[in-house]
Short mmCIF file of C-alpha atoms in Angstrom, two decimals:
data_model
loop_
_atom_site.label_atom_id
_atom_site.label_comp_id
_atom_site.label_asym_id
_atom_site.label_seq_id
_atom_site.Cartn_x
_atom_site.Cartn_y
_atom_site.Cartn_z
CA UNK A 272 0.36 -32.09 21.66
CA UNK A 273 3.46 -33.03 19.80
CA UNK A 274 2.94 -30.34 17.73
CA UNK A 275 2.78 -27.75 20.26
CA UNK A 276 5.90 -29.26 21.92
CA UNK A 277 7.58 -28.94 18.43
CA UNK A 278 6.77 -25.10 18.18
CA UNK A 279 8.20 -24.76 21.66
CA UNK A 280 11.35 -26.00 20.67
CA UNK A 281 11.56 -23.88 17.71
CA UNK A 282 10.80 -20.74 19.78
CA UNK A 283 13.37 -21.62 22.35
CA UNK A 284 15.74 -21.95 19.43
CA UNK A 285 15.18 -18.43 18.15
CA UNK A 286 15.42 -16.95 21.65
CA UNK A 287 18.87 -18.64 21.96
CA UNK A 288 19.74 -16.67 18.70
CA UNK A 289 20.33 -19.72 16.81
CA UNK A 290 19.19 -19.89 13.14
CA UNK A 291 17.87 -22.55 11.11
CA UNK A 292 20.45 -23.48 8.56
CA UNK A 293 20.64 -21.30 5.41
CA UNK A 294 19.65 -22.86 2.04
CA UNK A 295 22.16 -24.16 -0.18
CA UNK A 296 21.96 -20.87 -2.43
CA UNK A 297 22.47 -18.68 0.35
CA UNK A 298 25.11 -20.70 1.89
CA UNK A 299 26.81 -20.75 -1.25
CA UNK A 300 26.56 -16.92 -1.53
CA UNK A 301 27.95 -16.35 2.05
CA UNK A 302 31.21 -18.19 0.74
CA UNK A 303 31.41 -16.08 -2.27
CA UNK A 304 31.44 -13.05 -0.04
CA UNK A 305 34.25 -14.04 2.00
CA UNK A 306 36.30 -13.96 -1.08
CA UNK A 307 39.05 -11.20 -0.60
CA UNK A 308 38.74 -8.33 -2.92
CA UNK A 309 41.09 -8.38 -5.65
CA UNK A 310 43.88 -5.72 -5.59
CA UNK A 311 43.12 -2.38 -7.41
CA UNK A 312 44.07 -2.77 -11.19
CA UNK A 313 45.02 0.86 -11.57
CA UNK A 314 48.38 1.63 -10.12
CA UNK A 315 48.28 5.16 -8.24
CA UNK A 316 51.86 4.90 -7.32
CA UNK A 317 53.11 7.29 -10.00
CA UNK A 318 50.73 10.13 -8.79
CA UNK A 319 52.49 9.98 -5.55
CA UNK A 320 55.79 10.75 -6.90
CA UNK A 321 57.49 13.91 -6.84
CA UNK A 322 57.92 16.23 -10.24
CA UNK A 323 61.64 15.13 -9.99
CA UNK A 324 60.78 11.35 -10.39
CA UNK A 325 61.71 10.39 -14.13
CA UNK A 326 58.57 8.50 -14.17
CA UNK A 327 56.37 11.79 -13.89
CA UNK A 328 58.02 13.48 -16.74
CA UNK A 329 58.04 10.31 -18.89
CA UNK A 330 55.41 8.14 -18.23
CA UNK A 331 55.25 4.73 -19.72
CA UNK A 332 53.54 4.58 -23.10
CA UNK A 333 49.98 3.08 -22.82
CA UNK A 334 49.52 -0.43 -23.04
CA UNK A 335 47.34 -1.02 -26.20
CA UNK A 336 45.76 -4.02 -27.37
CA UNK A 337 44.27 -4.67 -30.56
CA UNK A 338 40.68 -3.53 -30.98
CA UNK A 339 37.91 -6.24 -30.94
CA UNK A 340 37.19 -7.65 -34.22
CA UNK A 341 33.73 -6.75 -35.67
CA UNK A 342 32.07 -6.97 -38.97
CA UNK A 343 28.86 -4.87 -39.51
CA UNK A 344 26.60 -5.81 -42.37
CA UNK A 345 26.79 -2.12 -43.25
CA UNK A 346 30.08 -1.38 -44.63
CA UNK A 347 29.72 2.40 -43.56
CA UNK A 348 29.54 1.18 -40.15
CA UNK A 349 32.74 -0.87 -40.49
CA UNK A 350 34.67 2.32 -41.36
CA UNK A 351 32.90 4.31 -38.45
CA UNK A 352 34.02 1.70 -36.21
CA UNK A 353 37.57 1.76 -36.96
CA UNK A 354 37.34 5.78 -36.63
CA UNK A 355 35.71 5.10 -33.21
CA UNK A 356 38.64 2.81 -32.23
CA UNK A 357 41.23 5.50 -33.43
CA UNK A 358 39.53 8.27 -31.32
CA UNK A 359 39.26 5.82 -28.38
CA UNK A 360 43.30 5.33 -28.59
CA UNK A 361 43.64 9.12 -29.23
CA UNK A 362 42.22 9.74 -25.85
CA UNK A 363 44.24 7.18 -24.34
CA UNK A 364 47.52 8.40 -25.76
CA UNK A 365 47.21 11.94 -23.88
CA UNK A 366 50.37 12.38 -22.28
CA UNK A 367 50.37 12.99 -18.55
CA UNK A 368 51.19 16.46 -17.29
CA UNK A 369 54.52 16.69 -16.17
CA UNK A 370 53.88 17.81 -12.78
CA UNK A 371 50.82 17.81 -10.73
CA UNK A 372 51.79 20.77 -9.00
CA UNK A 373 51.70 22.94 -12.02
CA UNK A 374 47.85 24.04 -12.25
CA UNK A 375 48.29 25.38 -16.00
CA UNK A 376 49.88 21.98 -16.77
CA UNK A 377 46.88 20.11 -15.32
CA UNK A 378 44.59 22.67 -17.06
CA UNK A 379 45.96 22.10 -20.48
CA UNK A 380 45.81 18.41 -19.95
CA UNK A 381 42.16 18.55 -18.89
CA UNK A 382 41.30 20.76 -22.07
CA UNK A 383 43.33 18.15 -24.38
CA UNK A 384 41.43 15.31 -22.71
CA UNK A 385 37.87 17.00 -23.20
CA UNK A 386 38.98 17.89 -26.64
CA UNK A 387 39.74 14.25 -27.76
CA UNK A 388 36.68 12.97 -25.61
CA UNK A 389 34.46 15.32 -27.66
CA UNK A 390 35.77 13.55 -30.87
CA UNK A 391 35.37 10.18 -29.23
CA UNK A 392 31.76 11.19 -28.61
CA UNK A 393 31.28 12.47 -32.13
CA UNK A 394 32.47 9.25 -33.80
CA UNK A 395 30.32 7.18 -31.51
CA UNK A 396 27.48 9.19 -32.66
CA UNK A 397 28.49 8.68 -36.26
CA UNK A 398 29.10 5.03 -35.80
CA UNK A 399 25.72 4.56 -34.04
CA UNK A 400 24.18 6.31 -36.99
CA UNK A 401 25.20 3.65 -39.48
CA UNK A 402 24.01 0.91 -37.35
CA UNK A 403 20.81 -0.23 -39.54
CA UNK A 404 19.93 -3.48 -37.99
CA UNK A 405 19.29 -4.64 -34.64
CA UNK A 406 22.05 -7.27 -35.13
CA UNK A 407 24.46 -4.49 -35.87
CA UNK A 408 23.53 -2.67 -32.72
CA UNK A 409 23.87 -5.89 -30.65
CA UNK A 410 27.44 -6.34 -32.28
CA UNK A 411 28.29 -2.67 -31.35
CA UNK A 412 27.16 -3.17 -27.73
CA UNK A 413 29.23 -6.59 -27.47
CA UNK A 414 32.39 -4.85 -29.29
CA UNK A 415 32.16 -1.44 -27.20
CA UNK A 416 32.16 -3.66 -24.02
CA UNK A 417 35.25 -5.51 -25.32
CA UNK A 418 36.70 -2.23 -26.19
CA UNK A 419 36.43 -0.75 -22.74
CA UNK A 420 37.80 -3.88 -20.96
CA UNK A 421 40.71 -4.31 -23.38
CA UNK A 422 42.12 -1.20 -22.22
CA UNK A 423 42.58 -2.30 -18.54
CA UNK B 1248 18.95 -0.07 31.43
CA UNK B 1249 17.73 1.98 28.33
CA UNK B 1250 18.94 5.27 29.79
CA UNK B 1251 22.40 3.75 30.47
CA UNK B 1252 22.80 2.37 26.78
CA UNK B 1253 21.99 5.75 25.52
CA UNK B 1254 24.67 7.62 27.93
CA UNK B 1255 27.21 4.93 26.94
CA UNK B 1256 26.43 5.47 23.17
CA UNK B 1257 26.42 9.27 23.73
CA UNK B 1258 29.83 8.93 25.35
CA UNK B 1259 31.39 6.94 22.35
CA UNK B 1260 29.92 9.23 19.50
CA UNK B 1261 31.79 12.14 18.06
CA UNK B 1262 30.62 14.78 15.39
CA UNK B 1263 32.75 14.55 12.12
CA UNK B 1264 33.20 10.77 12.17
CA UNK B 1265 31.32 8.23 10.27
CA UNK B 1266 28.34 7.12 11.87
CA UNK B 1267 27.87 10.40 13.94
CA UNK B 1268 24.63 12.47 14.09
CA UNK B 1269 23.84 15.45 11.91
CA UNK B 1270 25.64 18.65 12.82
CA UNK B 1271 23.56 21.49 14.33
CA UNK B 1272 20.90 19.10 16.08
CA UNK B 1273 19.43 20.43 19.12
CA UNK B 1274 20.02 18.97 22.44
CA UNK B 1275 16.63 17.01 22.53
CA UNK B 1276 17.37 15.85 18.80
CA UNK B 1277 20.57 14.46 19.94
CA UNK B 1278 19.09 12.48 22.52
CA UNK B 1279 16.40 11.37 20.06
CA UNK B 1280 19.18 10.15 17.71
CA UNK B 1281 20.83 8.31 20.51
CA UNK B 1282 17.70 6.61 21.77
CA UNK B 1283 17.08 5.66 17.71
CA UNK B 1284 20.75 4.45 17.60
CA UNK B 1285 20.08 2.10 20.36
CA UNK B 1286 16.96 0.65 19.13
CA UNK B 1287 18.78 0.32 15.62
CA UNK B 1288 21.02 -2.21 17.29
CA UNK B 1289 18.38 -3.90 19.35
CA UNK B 1290 18.06 -7.75 18.90
CA UNK B 1291 14.37 -8.28 18.68
CA UNK B 1292 12.81 -11.46 19.77
CA UNK B 1293 9.58 -13.21 18.59
CA UNK B 1294 7.60 -11.82 21.35
CA UNK B 1295 8.12 -8.55 19.75
CA UNK B 1296 6.65 -9.84 16.42
CA UNK B 1297 9.77 -11.41 14.75
CA UNK B 1298 8.89 -14.01 12.01
CA UNK B 1299 7.56 -16.06 10.73
CA UNK B 1300 10.09 -15.33 8.20
CA UNK B 1301 13.09 -13.20 8.83
CA UNK B 1302 16.51 -12.59 7.46
CA UNK B 1303 18.10 -11.09 10.77
CA UNK B 1304 16.93 -9.91 14.32
CA UNK B 1305 18.40 -6.38 14.16
CA UNK B 1306 18.91 -3.56 11.80
CA UNK B 1307 22.31 -3.43 12.57
CA UNK B 1308 23.15 -7.12 11.60
CA UNK B 1309 23.02 -5.75 7.89
CA UNK B 1310 23.98 -2.15 8.14
CA UNK B 1311 27.40 -1.90 9.95
CA UNK B 1312 30.39 -1.12 7.57
CA UNK B 1313 32.23 1.32 9.11
CA UNK B 1314 29.68 2.42 11.57
CA UNK B 1315 26.28 1.74 12.53
CA UNK B 1316 24.20 2.47 9.74
CA UNK B 1317 26.56 1.54 7.09
CA UNK B 1318 26.46 -0.90 4.07
CA UNK B 1319 27.74 -4.27 4.55
CA UNK B 1320 28.55 -7.24 2.32
CA UNK B 1321 25.38 -8.97 3.59
CA UNK B 1322 23.22 -9.47 0.33
CA UNK B 1323 19.49 -10.43 0.43
CA UNK B 1324 18.13 -12.73 -2.41
CA UNK B 1325 15.32 -11.69 -4.86
CA UNK B 1326 13.58 -13.45 -7.40
CA UNK B 1327 11.00 -13.27 -9.88
CA UNK B 1328 8.72 -15.57 -12.08
CA UNK B 1329 7.80 -15.28 -15.71
CA UNK B 1330 4.87 -13.17 -14.68
CA UNK B 1331 7.00 -10.34 -13.06
CA UNK B 1332 5.88 -11.59 -9.51
CA UNK B 1333 9.07 -10.98 -7.39
CA UNK B 1334 9.75 -11.42 -3.78
CA UNK B 1335 12.31 -11.65 -1.27
CA UNK B 1336 14.01 -14.88 0.02
CA UNK B 1337 14.33 -15.12 3.89
CA UNK B 1338 17.24 -16.95 5.52
CA UNK B 1339 15.69 -17.96 8.66
CA UNK B 1340 12.01 -18.98 9.92
CA UNK B 1341 10.56 -19.37 13.56
CA UNK B 1342 9.29 -22.63 12.64
CA UNK B 1343 10.98 -24.51 9.83
CA UNK B 1344 8.50 -27.11 9.63
CA UNK B 1345 5.01 -27.72 11.37
CA UNK B 1346 2.75 -30.42 10.88
CA UNK B 1347 3.76 -31.18 7.48
CA UNK B 1348 3.48 -27.66 6.62
CA UNK B 1349 7.04 -26.11 5.37
CA UNK B 1350 7.70 -22.80 6.53
CA UNK B 1351 11.24 -22.47 5.48
CA UNK B 1352 11.64 -20.03 2.66
CA UNK B 1353 13.18 -21.28 -0.84
CA UNK B 1354 13.52 -19.98 -4.16
CA UNK B 1355 10.65 -21.40 -5.98
CA UNK B 1356 11.30 -23.79 -8.82
CA UNK B 1357 9.65 -21.45 -11.30
CA UNK B 1358 11.70 -18.44 -10.61
CA UNK B 1359 13.14 -17.12 -13.87
CA UNK B 1360 15.41 -14.58 -12.23
CA UNK B 1361 17.33 -14.64 -9.05
CA UNK B 1362 19.23 -11.64 -8.01
CA UNK B 1363 21.25 -10.47 -5.01
CA UNK B 1364 21.39 -7.06 -3.43
CA UNK B 1365 23.65 -5.78 -0.95
CA UNK B 1366 22.24 -3.77 2.17
CA UNK B 1367 22.64 -0.02 1.39
CA UNK B 1368 24.68 2.36 3.59
CA UNK B 1369 21.96 4.86 5.44
CA UNK B 1370 24.43 7.83 5.81
CA UNK B 1371 22.76 11.14 5.31
CA UNK B 1372 19.54 9.74 4.41
CA UNK B 1373 17.66 12.41 6.04
CA UNK B 1374 18.93 15.10 3.67
CA UNK B 1375 18.26 12.83 0.63
CA UNK B 1376 14.66 12.83 1.95
CA UNK B 1377 14.58 16.53 2.32
CA UNK B 1378 15.21 17.03 -1.22
CA UNK B 1379 11.95 18.30 -2.93
CA UNK B 1380 10.42 16.02 -5.58
CA UNK B 1381 10.71 18.91 -8.26
CA UNK B 1382 14.47 18.73 -7.73
CA UNK B 1383 14.72 15.17 -8.34
CA UNK B 1384 12.15 15.62 -11.38
CA UNK B 1385 14.26 18.25 -12.88
CA UNK B 1386 17.18 15.96 -13.41
CA UNK B 1387 15.58 14.11 -16.21
CA UNK B 1388 17.62 14.87 -19.51
CA UNK B 1389 14.98 15.50 -22.18
CA UNK B 1390 16.10 14.88 -24.71
CA UNK B 1391 18.74 12.53 -23.66
CA UNK B 1392 22.35 13.79 -23.56
CA UNK B 1393 24.66 13.06 -26.42
CA UNK B 1394 26.02 10.16 -24.30
CA UNK B 1395 22.68 8.46 -24.34
CA UNK B 1396 21.62 9.50 -20.91
CA UNK B 1397 18.06 10.34 -19.88
CA UNK B 1398 16.78 9.00 -16.63
CA UNK B 1399 13.15 8.19 -15.35
CA UNK B 1400 11.39 9.47 -12.09
CA UNK B 1401 10.23 6.69 -9.95
CA UNK B 1402 6.76 7.47 -9.02
CA UNK B 1403 5.67 5.20 -6.31
CA UNK B 1404 2.93 4.69 -3.80
CA UNK B 1405 3.98 6.25 -0.47
CA UNK B 1406 2.36 3.98 2.20
CA UNK B 1407 3.15 6.52 4.99
CA UNK B 1408 1.08 9.28 3.16
CA UNK B 1409 -0.23 11.51 6.16
CA UNK B 1410 1.92 10.34 8.51
CA UNK B 1411 4.92 11.92 9.94
CA UNK B 1412 4.59 15.01 7.44
CA UNK B 1413 4.69 12.86 4.26
CA UNK B 1414 1.75 13.96 2.37
CA UNK B 1415 2.05 12.51 -1.08
CA UNK B 1416 0.50 9.34 -1.99
CA UNK B 1417 2.23 9.36 -5.33
CA UNK B 1418 5.57 10.62 -4.44
CA UNK B 1419 9.16 10.45 -5.82
CA UNK B 1420 10.87 7.29 -4.85
CA UNK B 1421 14.36 7.67 -3.99
CA UNK B 1422 15.52 5.01 -1.31
CA UNK B 1423 16.44 1.51 -2.19
CA UNK B 1424 18.26 -0.06 -5.14
CA UNK B 1425 15.24 0.42 -7.24
CA UNK B 1426 14.12 3.75 -5.94
CA UNK B 1427 10.97 1.81 -4.09
CA UNK B 1428 10.47 3.85 -1.34
CA UNK B 1429 9.82 7.71 -1.13
CA UNK B 1430 10.23 8.07 2.66
CA UNK B 1431 12.42 6.89 5.61
CA UNK B 1432 9.20 5.72 7.48
CA UNK B 1433 8.12 3.72 4.42
CA UNK B 1434 11.64 2.44 4.04
CA UNK B 1435 11.81 1.29 7.75
CA UNK B 1436 8.35 -0.31 7.43
CA UNK B 1437 9.28 -2.16 4.50
CA UNK B 1438 12.54 -3.47 6.02
CA UNK B 1439 10.84 -4.22 9.42
CA UNK B 1440 8.26 -6.57 7.52
CA UNK B 1441 10.45 -8.10 4.91
CA UNK B 1442 14.02 -8.36 6.72
CA UNK B 1443 12.55 -9.35 10.23
CA UNK B 1444 8.79 -10.07 9.75
CA UNK B 1445 7.63 -7.61 12.11
CA UNK B 1446 4.52 -5.90 11.21
CA UNK B 1447 3.57 -2.02 11.64
CA UNK B 1448 0.80 0.49 11.51
CA UNK B 1449 1.70 1.14 7.86
CA UNK B 1450 -0.79 0.13 5.22
CA UNK B 1451 0.78 -2.82 3.27
CA UNK B 1452 3.05 -3.52 6.04
CA UNK B 1453 0.45 -4.04 8.63
CA UNK B 1454 -0.51 -7.21 10.63
CA UNK B 1455 -2.39 -8.91 8.21
CA UNK B 1456 0.53 -9.27 5.94
CA UNK B 1457 3.32 -11.40 6.31
CA UNK B 1458 6.51 -11.93 4.29
CA UNK B 1459 5.10 -15.14 2.95
CA UNK B 1460 7.90 -15.76 0.32
CA UNK B 1461 7.18 -19.15 -1.28
CA UNK B 1462 5.26 -20.60 1.45
CA UNK B 1463 1.83 -20.14 -0.13
CA UNK B 1464 2.18 -17.94 -3.08
CA UNK B 1465 0.29 -15.32 -1.02
CA UNK B 1466 1.07 -12.73 1.24
CA UNK B 1467 -2.47 -12.98 3.21
CA UNK B 1468 -1.92 -14.09 6.65
CA UNK B 1469 -5.76 -14.68 6.92
CA UNK B 1470 -5.63 -16.89 4.05
CA UNK B 1471 -2.45 -18.97 5.61
CA UNK B 1472 -4.16 -19.09 8.97
CA UNK B 1473 -7.34 -20.56 7.58
CA UNK B 1474 -4.97 -23.54 6.11
CA UNK B 1475 -3.06 -23.74 9.36
CA UNK B 1476 -5.27 -22.28 12.21
CA UNK B 1477 -2.80 -23.93 14.55
CA UNK B 1478 -0.36 -21.31 13.88
CA UNK B 1479 -2.52 -18.38 15.10
CA UNK B 1480 -1.07 -16.55 17.69
CA UNK B 1481 2.46 -16.91 17.44
CA UNK B 1482 3.49 -17.68 14.17
CA UNK B 1483 2.74 -14.46 12.81
CA UNK B 1484 3.16 -10.93 14.16
CA UNK B 1485 -0.56 -10.13 14.86
CA UNK B 1486 0.54 -8.42 18.10
CA UNK B 1487 -1.60 -5.30 18.66
CA UNK B 1488 1.30 -3.42 20.10
CA UNK B 1489 2.77 -0.21 19.83
CA UNK B 1490 4.17 -1.03 16.14
CA UNK B 1491 0.40 -1.41 14.99
CA UNK B 1492 -0.81 1.54 16.32
CA UNK B 1493 -1.50 0.38 20.03
CA UNK B 1494 -0.70 2.46 23.15
CA UNK B 1495 2.92 3.60 23.81
CA UNK B 1496 4.86 1.48 26.10
CA UNK B 1497 5.11 2.57 29.80
CA UNK B 1498 8.69 4.03 28.98
CA UNK B 1499 7.11 6.32 26.54
CA UNK B 1500 9.21 4.97 23.71
CA UNK B 1501 7.54 5.36 20.00
CA UNK B 1502 7.10 2.69 17.67
CA UNK B 1503 10.29 0.96 16.47
CA UNK B 1504 9.98 2.16 12.81
CA UNK B 1505 9.65 5.79 14.11
CA UNK B 1506 12.90 5.37 15.91
CA UNK B 1507 14.57 3.63 12.83
CA UNK B 1508 13.51 6.44 10.70
CA UNK B 1509 14.52 8.89 13.28
CA UNK B 1510 18.03 7.38 13.04
CA UNK B 1511 18.16 7.36 9.56
CA UNK B 1512 16.96 11.02 9.33
CA UNK B 1513 19.48 12.40 11.89
CA UNK B 1514 22.37 10.28 10.80
CA UNK B 1515 25.13 12.61 9.23
CA UNK B 1516 26.41 12.09 5.81
CA UNK B 1517 29.80 10.30 5.39
CA UNK B 1518 32.59 12.62 5.96
CA UNK B 1519 34.66 13.64 2.89
CA UNK B 1520 38.64 13.58 2.95
CA UNK B 1521 40.81 16.70 1.85
CA UNK B 1522 41.07 16.57 -1.91
CA UNK B 1523 44.76 15.99 -2.99
CA UNK B 1524 46.14 17.72 -6.12
CA UNK B 1525 45.54 14.27 -7.82
CA UNK B 1526 42.06 14.19 -6.30
CA UNK B 1527 41.21 17.62 -7.75
CA UNK B 1528 42.29 16.51 -11.17
CA UNK B 1529 40.32 13.69 -10.93
CA UNK B 1530 37.34 15.81 -10.05
CA UNK B 1531 37.67 17.41 -13.21
CA UNK B 1532 37.80 14.41 -15.11
CA UNK B 1533 34.85 13.05 -13.36
CA UNK B 1534 33.22 16.12 -15.06
CA UNK B 1535 34.93 15.70 -18.37
CA UNK B 1536 34.03 12.05 -18.82
CA UNK B 1537 30.24 13.13 -17.88
CA UNK B 1538 30.06 10.79 -15.08
CA UNK B 1539 27.95 13.90 -13.69
CA UNK B 1540 25.11 13.12 -16.21
CA UNK B 1541 23.78 10.66 -13.78
CA UNK B 1542 26.12 11.03 -10.57
CA UNK B 1543 24.91 14.67 -10.12
CA UNK B 1544 27.38 16.35 -7.41
CA UNK B 1545 24.76 17.92 -5.26
CA UNK B 1546 21.12 18.86 -4.76
CA UNK B 1547 19.67 21.13 -2.20
CA UNK B 1548 17.02 20.41 0.52
CA UNK B 1549 13.93 22.25 1.04
CA UNK B 1550 12.56 23.79 4.35
CA UNK B 1551 12.40 21.17 7.27
CA UNK B 1552 11.13 21.01 10.75
CA UNK B 1553 14.65 19.67 11.75
CA UNK B 1554 16.94 23.02 11.01
CA UNK B 1555 19.93 20.80 10.36
CA UNK B 1556 18.19 19.32 7.40
CA UNK B 1557 16.71 22.45 5.85
CA UNK B 1558 18.12 24.25 2.82
CA UNK B 1559 21.20 22.24 2.87
CA UNK B 1560 23.52 21.26 0.30
CA UNK B 1561 23.45 17.64 -0.40
CA UNK B 1562 26.86 16.42 -2.03
CA UNK B 1563 25.22 12.94 -2.77
CA UNK B 1564 26.79 12.43 -6.39
CA UNK B 1565 23.33 11.05 -7.56
CA UNK B 1566 20.28 12.28 -9.45
CA UNK B 1567 18.11 9.81 -7.64
CA UNK B 1568 16.46 8.70 -10.95
CA UNK B 1569 16.24 5.29 -12.44
CA UNK B 1570 18.34 4.45 -15.47
CA UNK B 1571 18.06 1.63 -17.84
CA UNK B 1572 21.59 -0.08 -17.25
CA UNK B 1573 20.97 -2.88 -19.72
CA UNK B 1574 23.26 -5.96 -18.57
CA UNK B 1575 23.84 -4.00 -15.05
CA UNK B 1576 20.35 -4.20 -14.35
CA UNK B 1577 19.38 -6.91 -11.73
CA UNK B 1578 16.46 -8.35 -13.83
CA UNK B 1579 13.89 -7.54 -11.05
CA UNK B 1580 10.63 -5.67 -11.54
CA UNK B 1581 10.04 -3.63 -8.39
CA UNK B 1582 7.67 -0.63 -7.94
CA UNK B 1583 8.24 1.80 -10.69
CA UNK B 1584 11.40 0.22 -11.89
CA UNK B 1585 11.85 -2.31 -14.86
CA UNK B 1586 14.08 -5.50 -14.67
CA UNK B 1587 17.06 -3.38 -16.37
CA UNK B 1588 16.31 -0.15 -14.35
CA UNK B 1589 18.27 0.71 -11.28
CA UNK B 1590 18.46 3.88 -9.19
CA UNK B 1591 21.94 5.95 -9.71
CA UNK B 1592 23.70 5.09 -6.54
CA UNK B 1593 25.05 7.81 -4.55
CA UNK B 1594 28.65 7.87 -4.55
CA UNK B 1595 29.29 9.77 -1.19
CA UNK B 1596 30.99 7.40 1.08
CA UNK B 1597 32.08 5.14 -1.69
CA UNK B 1598 35.02 4.24 0.04
CA UNK B 1599 33.10 2.67 3.11
CA UNK B 1600 31.31 0.04 1.01
CA UNK B 1601 33.41 -2.29 -0.68
CA UNK B 1602 32.69 -4.53 -2.71
CA UNK B 1603 30.85 -2.37 -5.47
CA UNK B 1604 27.77 -2.55 -7.38
CA UNK B 1605 24.22 -3.64 -6.10
CA UNK B 1606 25.09 -7.26 -5.67
CA UNK B 1607 28.89 -6.65 -4.82
CA UNK B 1608 30.13 -8.06 -8.21
CA UNK B 1609 32.88 -5.55 -8.45
CA UNK B 1610 35.85 -5.78 -6.28
CA UNK B 1611 37.29 -2.44 -7.27
CA UNK B 1612 35.97 0.95 -8.17
CA UNK B 1613 37.38 0.69 -11.71
CA UNK B 1614 35.86 -2.59 -12.06
CA UNK B 1615 32.49 -1.26 -11.06
CA UNK B 1616 32.84 1.65 -13.53
CA UNK B 1617 33.61 -0.72 -16.59
CA UNK B 1618 30.48 -2.98 -15.57
CA UNK B 1619 28.30 0.21 -16.41
CA UNK B 1620 26.02 -0.41 -19.42
CA UNK B 1621 23.19 0.75 -21.05
CA UNK B 1622 22.54 4.57 -20.75
CA UNK B 1623 26.03 4.68 -19.11
CA UNK B 1624 27.83 2.69 -21.85
CA UNK B 1625 29.24 5.69 -23.65
CA UNK B 1626 30.55 7.27 -20.53
CA UNK B 1627 31.93 3.99 -19.27
CA UNK B 1628 33.67 3.74 -22.63
CA UNK B 1629 35.10 7.20 -22.17
CA UNK B 1630 36.48 6.50 -18.56
CA UNK B 1631 38.00 3.43 -19.97
CA UNK B 1632 39.80 5.49 -22.81
CA UNK B 1633 41.58 7.72 -20.26
CA UNK B 1634 45.13 7.11 -19.77
CA UNK B 1635 45.96 5.04 -16.67
CA UNK B 1636 47.21 7.75 -14.60
CA UNK B 1637 43.89 9.82 -15.53
CA UNK B 1638 41.92 6.92 -14.29
CA UNK B 1639 43.73 6.82 -11.29
CA UNK B 1640 43.05 10.51 -10.14
CA UNK B 1641 39.41 9.76 -11.10
CA UNK B 1642 39.25 6.83 -8.58
CA UNK B 1643 41.21 9.17 -6.18
CA UNK B 1644 38.65 11.39 -6.13
CA UNK B 1645 35.91 9.06 -5.86
CA UNK B 1646 37.85 7.78 -2.76
CA UNK B 1647 37.82 11.04 -1.14
CA UNK B 1648 34.02 12.01 -1.22
#
């Protein structure tokens, strides 16, 4: 009989939309979700400026940080890595088009981005071709992730 | 009362807004949508089959960002052991403790992987369902692209085969973070059982199955009831009601899973914003960087008995394939997806589902992009190489679609 009463209480509890307490793990998760998101890290204001804005015609130089240090077992891979980093920086240094309202300027800018991205892709393929051990492949993946993050 | 709710909801729904029904529905389909919308928001009770374990008592509790049917910041917890057996953690139980028998779900101590997943947005799901299997299969890159992208079709068992016009037992999975479901009816049955504990007529989600979690290590209700027969009758959803193929209710309404599926099927895709010049440039960069290798801009539906779904362009920005995402995988084996494989998330309506990625780990879109890995590593690095203004343009595009 006691068991039946216990169940009845539980049923009434649900009927009233109350819920058993969450597990500690779930509660912790809920707390994390309440954290407000960080503000966007990429400035968009420069794009909203008119072409007459000095910032549009002379954008600030890209912030560069030293590429992640890395040492592969294959010397050729080290050289390929340096070329890869150079091609990465080459894309990053493409100047912004002087005016977003000028379609030809945008087209030229996209074309230049495309050209340098193609070089970046080729240098990556060359580098991967020189990764001769699983350890080097792992080093590459880690270093490439760091390279991506260092640009922010 | 039901009719009153529908009329009130119809008065508040406008076409072209987030959460609106598809454009071009017949009057009967519009009414069907409103009934389904009301059911989607219905708070279910034990008498209707909720439990014994559940995460919530209504669909809308987890699908509500921007509108009913949206994503949310609610995450579910999944776990897996060393033998790749995985399950879902349920936050609530109708009888947390009974006769010394613990029925409060918890992550078992032998779990080797614990992952979290956000509730997905449901906008435009009917259009996704109407994309032919062959169209998705054609998205696989063989050989892989220069960026290392290939993609895998998720062939899954469709438990709704033969029901509601879904003929394939082995169909192309396209719904869920792991492409684990091929049809909206299956998706609804999966969620109804695993999120709310309500069994249905769908094999694998039927009345002899319980979301057992860590209770017994097995999912068979009969086995559990043999251990604790006093639970019979109310601790599990063994109701032989309309959900389990019983006769329709007196008001004529069909099973809830049919209405949930109707809601998702008839829900319009998220509206787009006009592309500014900056966003137009971002669209070009989206292609230049080759985000389109996985986030395919659009696919086309096939014929449908719902005219609003037939032969339509679907700008979802996904190939609906699984990709090896390496460190971005959630570590869970599910259906056709290995631990590092995840579905290409559709990007339409991205602005309505912050924070980003499957577990909400990325507070911003750039953060989400930079956490791509595996097949997407080379493309992630290309994005990272872009000048800041170009990155901002690409983000402006993503916030417009």
